[in-house]
PDB file of C-alpha atoms in Angstrom:
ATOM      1  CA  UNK A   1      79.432 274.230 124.276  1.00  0.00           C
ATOM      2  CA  UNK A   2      76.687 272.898 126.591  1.00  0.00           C
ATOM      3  CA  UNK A   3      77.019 269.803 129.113  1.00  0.00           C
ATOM      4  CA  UNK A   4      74.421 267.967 126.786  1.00  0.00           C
ATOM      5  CA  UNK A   5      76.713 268.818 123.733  1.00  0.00           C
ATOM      6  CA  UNK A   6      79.759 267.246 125.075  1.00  0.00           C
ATOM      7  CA  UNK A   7      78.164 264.309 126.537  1.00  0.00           C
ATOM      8  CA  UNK A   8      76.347 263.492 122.693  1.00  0.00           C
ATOM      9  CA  UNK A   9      80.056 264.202 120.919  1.00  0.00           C
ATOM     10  CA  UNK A  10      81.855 261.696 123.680  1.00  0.00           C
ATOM     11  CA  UNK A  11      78.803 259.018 122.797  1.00  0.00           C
ATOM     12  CA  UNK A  12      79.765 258.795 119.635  1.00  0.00           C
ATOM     13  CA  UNK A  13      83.578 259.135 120.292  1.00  0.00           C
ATOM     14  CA  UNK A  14      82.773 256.148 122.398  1.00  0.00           C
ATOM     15  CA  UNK A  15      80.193 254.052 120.403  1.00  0.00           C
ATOM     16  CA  UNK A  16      82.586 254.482 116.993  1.00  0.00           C
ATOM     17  CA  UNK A  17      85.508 253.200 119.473  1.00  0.00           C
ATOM     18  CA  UNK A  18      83.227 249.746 120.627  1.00  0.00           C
ATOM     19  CA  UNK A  19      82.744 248.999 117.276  1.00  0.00           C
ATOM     20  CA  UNK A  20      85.798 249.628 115.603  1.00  0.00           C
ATOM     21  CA  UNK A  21      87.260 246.838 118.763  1.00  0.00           C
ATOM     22  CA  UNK A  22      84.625 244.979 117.342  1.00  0.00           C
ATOM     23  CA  UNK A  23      85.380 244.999 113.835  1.00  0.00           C
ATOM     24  CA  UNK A  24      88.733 243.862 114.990  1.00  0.00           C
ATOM     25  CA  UNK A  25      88.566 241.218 116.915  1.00  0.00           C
ATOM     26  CA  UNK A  26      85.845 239.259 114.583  1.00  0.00           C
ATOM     27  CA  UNK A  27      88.360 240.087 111.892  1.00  0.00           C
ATOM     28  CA  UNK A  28      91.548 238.746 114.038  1.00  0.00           C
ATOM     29  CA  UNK A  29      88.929 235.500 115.345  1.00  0.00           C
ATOM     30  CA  UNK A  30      87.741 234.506 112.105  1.00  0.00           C
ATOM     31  CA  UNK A  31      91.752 234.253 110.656  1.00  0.00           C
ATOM     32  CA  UNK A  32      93.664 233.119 113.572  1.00  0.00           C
ATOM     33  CA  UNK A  33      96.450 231.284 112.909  1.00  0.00           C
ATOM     34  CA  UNK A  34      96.614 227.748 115.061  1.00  0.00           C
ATOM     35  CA  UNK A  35      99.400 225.449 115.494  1.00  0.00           C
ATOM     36  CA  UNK A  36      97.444 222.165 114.769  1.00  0.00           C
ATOM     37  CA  UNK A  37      95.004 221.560 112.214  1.00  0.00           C
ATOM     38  CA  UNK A  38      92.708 218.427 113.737  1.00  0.00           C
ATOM     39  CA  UNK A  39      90.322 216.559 111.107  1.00  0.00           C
ATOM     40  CA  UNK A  40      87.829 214.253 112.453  1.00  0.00           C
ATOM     41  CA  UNK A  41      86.485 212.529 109.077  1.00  0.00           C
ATOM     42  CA  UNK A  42      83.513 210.442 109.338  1.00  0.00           C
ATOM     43  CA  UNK A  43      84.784 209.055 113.091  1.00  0.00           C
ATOM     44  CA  UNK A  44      88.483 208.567 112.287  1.00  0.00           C
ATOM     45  CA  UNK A  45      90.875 211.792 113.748  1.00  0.00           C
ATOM     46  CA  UNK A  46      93.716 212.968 112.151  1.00  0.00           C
ATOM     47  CA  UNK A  47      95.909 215.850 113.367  1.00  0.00           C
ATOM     48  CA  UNK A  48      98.331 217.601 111.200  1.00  0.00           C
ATOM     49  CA  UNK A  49     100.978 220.824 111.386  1.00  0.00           C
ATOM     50  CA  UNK A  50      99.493 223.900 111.120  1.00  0.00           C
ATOM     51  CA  UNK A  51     103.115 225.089 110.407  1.00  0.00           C
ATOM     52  CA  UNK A  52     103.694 222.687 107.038  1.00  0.00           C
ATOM     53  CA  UNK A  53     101.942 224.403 104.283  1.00  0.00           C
ATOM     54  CA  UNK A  54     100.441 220.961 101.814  1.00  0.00           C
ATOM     55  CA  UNK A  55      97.268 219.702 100.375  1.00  0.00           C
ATOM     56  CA  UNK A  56      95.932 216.659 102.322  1.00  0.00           C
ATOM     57  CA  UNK A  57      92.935 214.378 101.068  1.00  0.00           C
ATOM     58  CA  UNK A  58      91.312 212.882 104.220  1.00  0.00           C
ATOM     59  CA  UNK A  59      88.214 209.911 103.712  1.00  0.00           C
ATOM     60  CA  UNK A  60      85.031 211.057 104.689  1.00  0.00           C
ATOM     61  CA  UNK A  61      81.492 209.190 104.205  1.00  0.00           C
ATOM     62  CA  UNK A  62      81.137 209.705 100.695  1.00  0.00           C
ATOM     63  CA  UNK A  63      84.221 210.040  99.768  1.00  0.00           C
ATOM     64  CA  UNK A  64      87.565 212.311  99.582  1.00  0.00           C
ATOM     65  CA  UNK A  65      88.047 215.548 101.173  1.00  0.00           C
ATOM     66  CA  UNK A  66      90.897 217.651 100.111  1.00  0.00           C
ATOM     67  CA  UNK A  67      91.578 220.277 102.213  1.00  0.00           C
ATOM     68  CA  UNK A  68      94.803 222.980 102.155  1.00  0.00           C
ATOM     69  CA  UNK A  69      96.831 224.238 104.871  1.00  0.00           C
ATOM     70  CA  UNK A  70      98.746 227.531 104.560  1.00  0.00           C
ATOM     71  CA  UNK A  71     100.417 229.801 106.360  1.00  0.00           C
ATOM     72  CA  UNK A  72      98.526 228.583 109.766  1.00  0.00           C
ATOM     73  CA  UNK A  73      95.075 228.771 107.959  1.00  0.00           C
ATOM     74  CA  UNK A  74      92.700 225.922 106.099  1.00  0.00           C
ATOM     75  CA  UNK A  75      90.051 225.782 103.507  1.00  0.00           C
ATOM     76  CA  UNK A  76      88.570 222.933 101.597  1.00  0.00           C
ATOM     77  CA  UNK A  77      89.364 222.372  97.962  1.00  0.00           C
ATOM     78  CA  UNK A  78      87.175 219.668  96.959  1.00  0.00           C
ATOM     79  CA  UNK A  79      84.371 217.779  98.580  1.00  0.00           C
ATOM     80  CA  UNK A  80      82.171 214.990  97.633  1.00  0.00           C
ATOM     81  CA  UNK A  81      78.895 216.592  98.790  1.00  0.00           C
ATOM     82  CA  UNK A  82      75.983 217.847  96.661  1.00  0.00           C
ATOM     83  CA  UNK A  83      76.281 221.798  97.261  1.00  0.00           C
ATOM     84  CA  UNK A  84      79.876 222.569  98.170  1.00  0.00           C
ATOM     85  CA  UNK A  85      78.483 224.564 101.148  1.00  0.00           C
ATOM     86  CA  UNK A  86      81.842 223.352 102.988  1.00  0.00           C
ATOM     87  CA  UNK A  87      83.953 224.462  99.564  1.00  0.00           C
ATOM     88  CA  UNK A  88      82.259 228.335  99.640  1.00  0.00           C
ATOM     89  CA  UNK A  89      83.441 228.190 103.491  1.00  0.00           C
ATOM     90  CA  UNK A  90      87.242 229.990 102.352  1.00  0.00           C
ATOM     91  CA  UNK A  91      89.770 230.473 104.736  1.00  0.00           C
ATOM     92  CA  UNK A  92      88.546 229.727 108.408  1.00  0.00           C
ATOM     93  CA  UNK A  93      89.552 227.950 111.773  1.00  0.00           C
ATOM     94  CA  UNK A  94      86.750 225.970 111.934  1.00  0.00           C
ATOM     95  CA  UNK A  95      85.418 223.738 108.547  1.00  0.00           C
ATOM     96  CA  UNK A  96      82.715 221.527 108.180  1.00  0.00           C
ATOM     97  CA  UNK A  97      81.082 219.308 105.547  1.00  0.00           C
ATOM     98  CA  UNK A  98      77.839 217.581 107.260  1.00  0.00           C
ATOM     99  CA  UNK A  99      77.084 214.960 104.216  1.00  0.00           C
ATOM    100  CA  UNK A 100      80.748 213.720 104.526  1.00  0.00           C
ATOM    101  CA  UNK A 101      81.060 213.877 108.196  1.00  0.00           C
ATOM    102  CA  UNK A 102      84.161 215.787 107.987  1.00  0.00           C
ATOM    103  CA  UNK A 103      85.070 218.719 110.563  1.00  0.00           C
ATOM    104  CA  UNK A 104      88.147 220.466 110.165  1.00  0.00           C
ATOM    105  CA  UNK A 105      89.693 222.944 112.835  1.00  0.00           C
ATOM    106  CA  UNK A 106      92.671 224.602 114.004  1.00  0.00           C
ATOM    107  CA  UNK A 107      94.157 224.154 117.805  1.00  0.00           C
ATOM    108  CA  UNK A 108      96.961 226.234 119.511  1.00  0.00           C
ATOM    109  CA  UNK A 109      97.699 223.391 122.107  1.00  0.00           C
ATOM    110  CA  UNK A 110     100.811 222.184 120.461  1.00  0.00           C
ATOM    111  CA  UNK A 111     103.970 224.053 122.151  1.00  0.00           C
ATOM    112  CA  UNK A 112     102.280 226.036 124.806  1.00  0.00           C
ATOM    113  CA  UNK A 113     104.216 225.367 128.345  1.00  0.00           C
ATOM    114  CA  UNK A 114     102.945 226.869 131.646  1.00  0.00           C
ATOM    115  CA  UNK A 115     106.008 227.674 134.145  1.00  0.00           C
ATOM    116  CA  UNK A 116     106.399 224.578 135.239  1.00  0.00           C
ATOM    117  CA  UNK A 117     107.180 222.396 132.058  1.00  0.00           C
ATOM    118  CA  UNK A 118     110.737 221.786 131.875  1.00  0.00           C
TER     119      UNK A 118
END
């Protein structure tokens, strides 16, 4: 095998390897898993546990949002909006209905210490 042979076959060894950790960590970014779920509906901020699986309904500028929480993750159910853009969303950590001023997104600031917390 010639130096130009080896050098094309470890290109691709290496380009196949960059995307495959790419592949990954959009797939692991897109689902992570937060401990707080914080809702900011039309001005008004709620925060809830990401750890409490439920179905919460949260009052946004034309109306209800229902949005789920489960295992870590959120989605919204039902909006009042005219094209459900926010509905066709799925599972995500960050959610957001424009008409009904509602944003929805996960945090991971709840129970993280740094060596000094006691």
């Amino acid at each position: 095998m010639s130096v130009s042979a080896r050098i094309k076959i470890s290109d691709i060894i290496i380009l196949a390897a960059i995307i495959l950790l790419a592949v990954a960590i959009e797939i692991h970014g897109t689902h992570k898993k937060g401990n707080l779920v914080k809702v900011n509906a039309n001005g008004t901020e709620y925060v809830f546990s990401a750890k409490k699986d439920g179905i919460h309904v949260v009052k946004g500028a034309l109306g209800n949002t229902v949005f789920e929480i489960k295992n870590g993750r959120i989605r919204i159910l039902e909006s009042p909006c005219p094209n459900k853009t926010c509905i066709h969303q799925g599972w995500s950590n960050i959610l957001v209905c424009l008409p009904n001023k509602v944003l929805i997104s996960t945090d991971n600031k709840e129970e993280e210490f740094d060596a000094i917390a006691k």
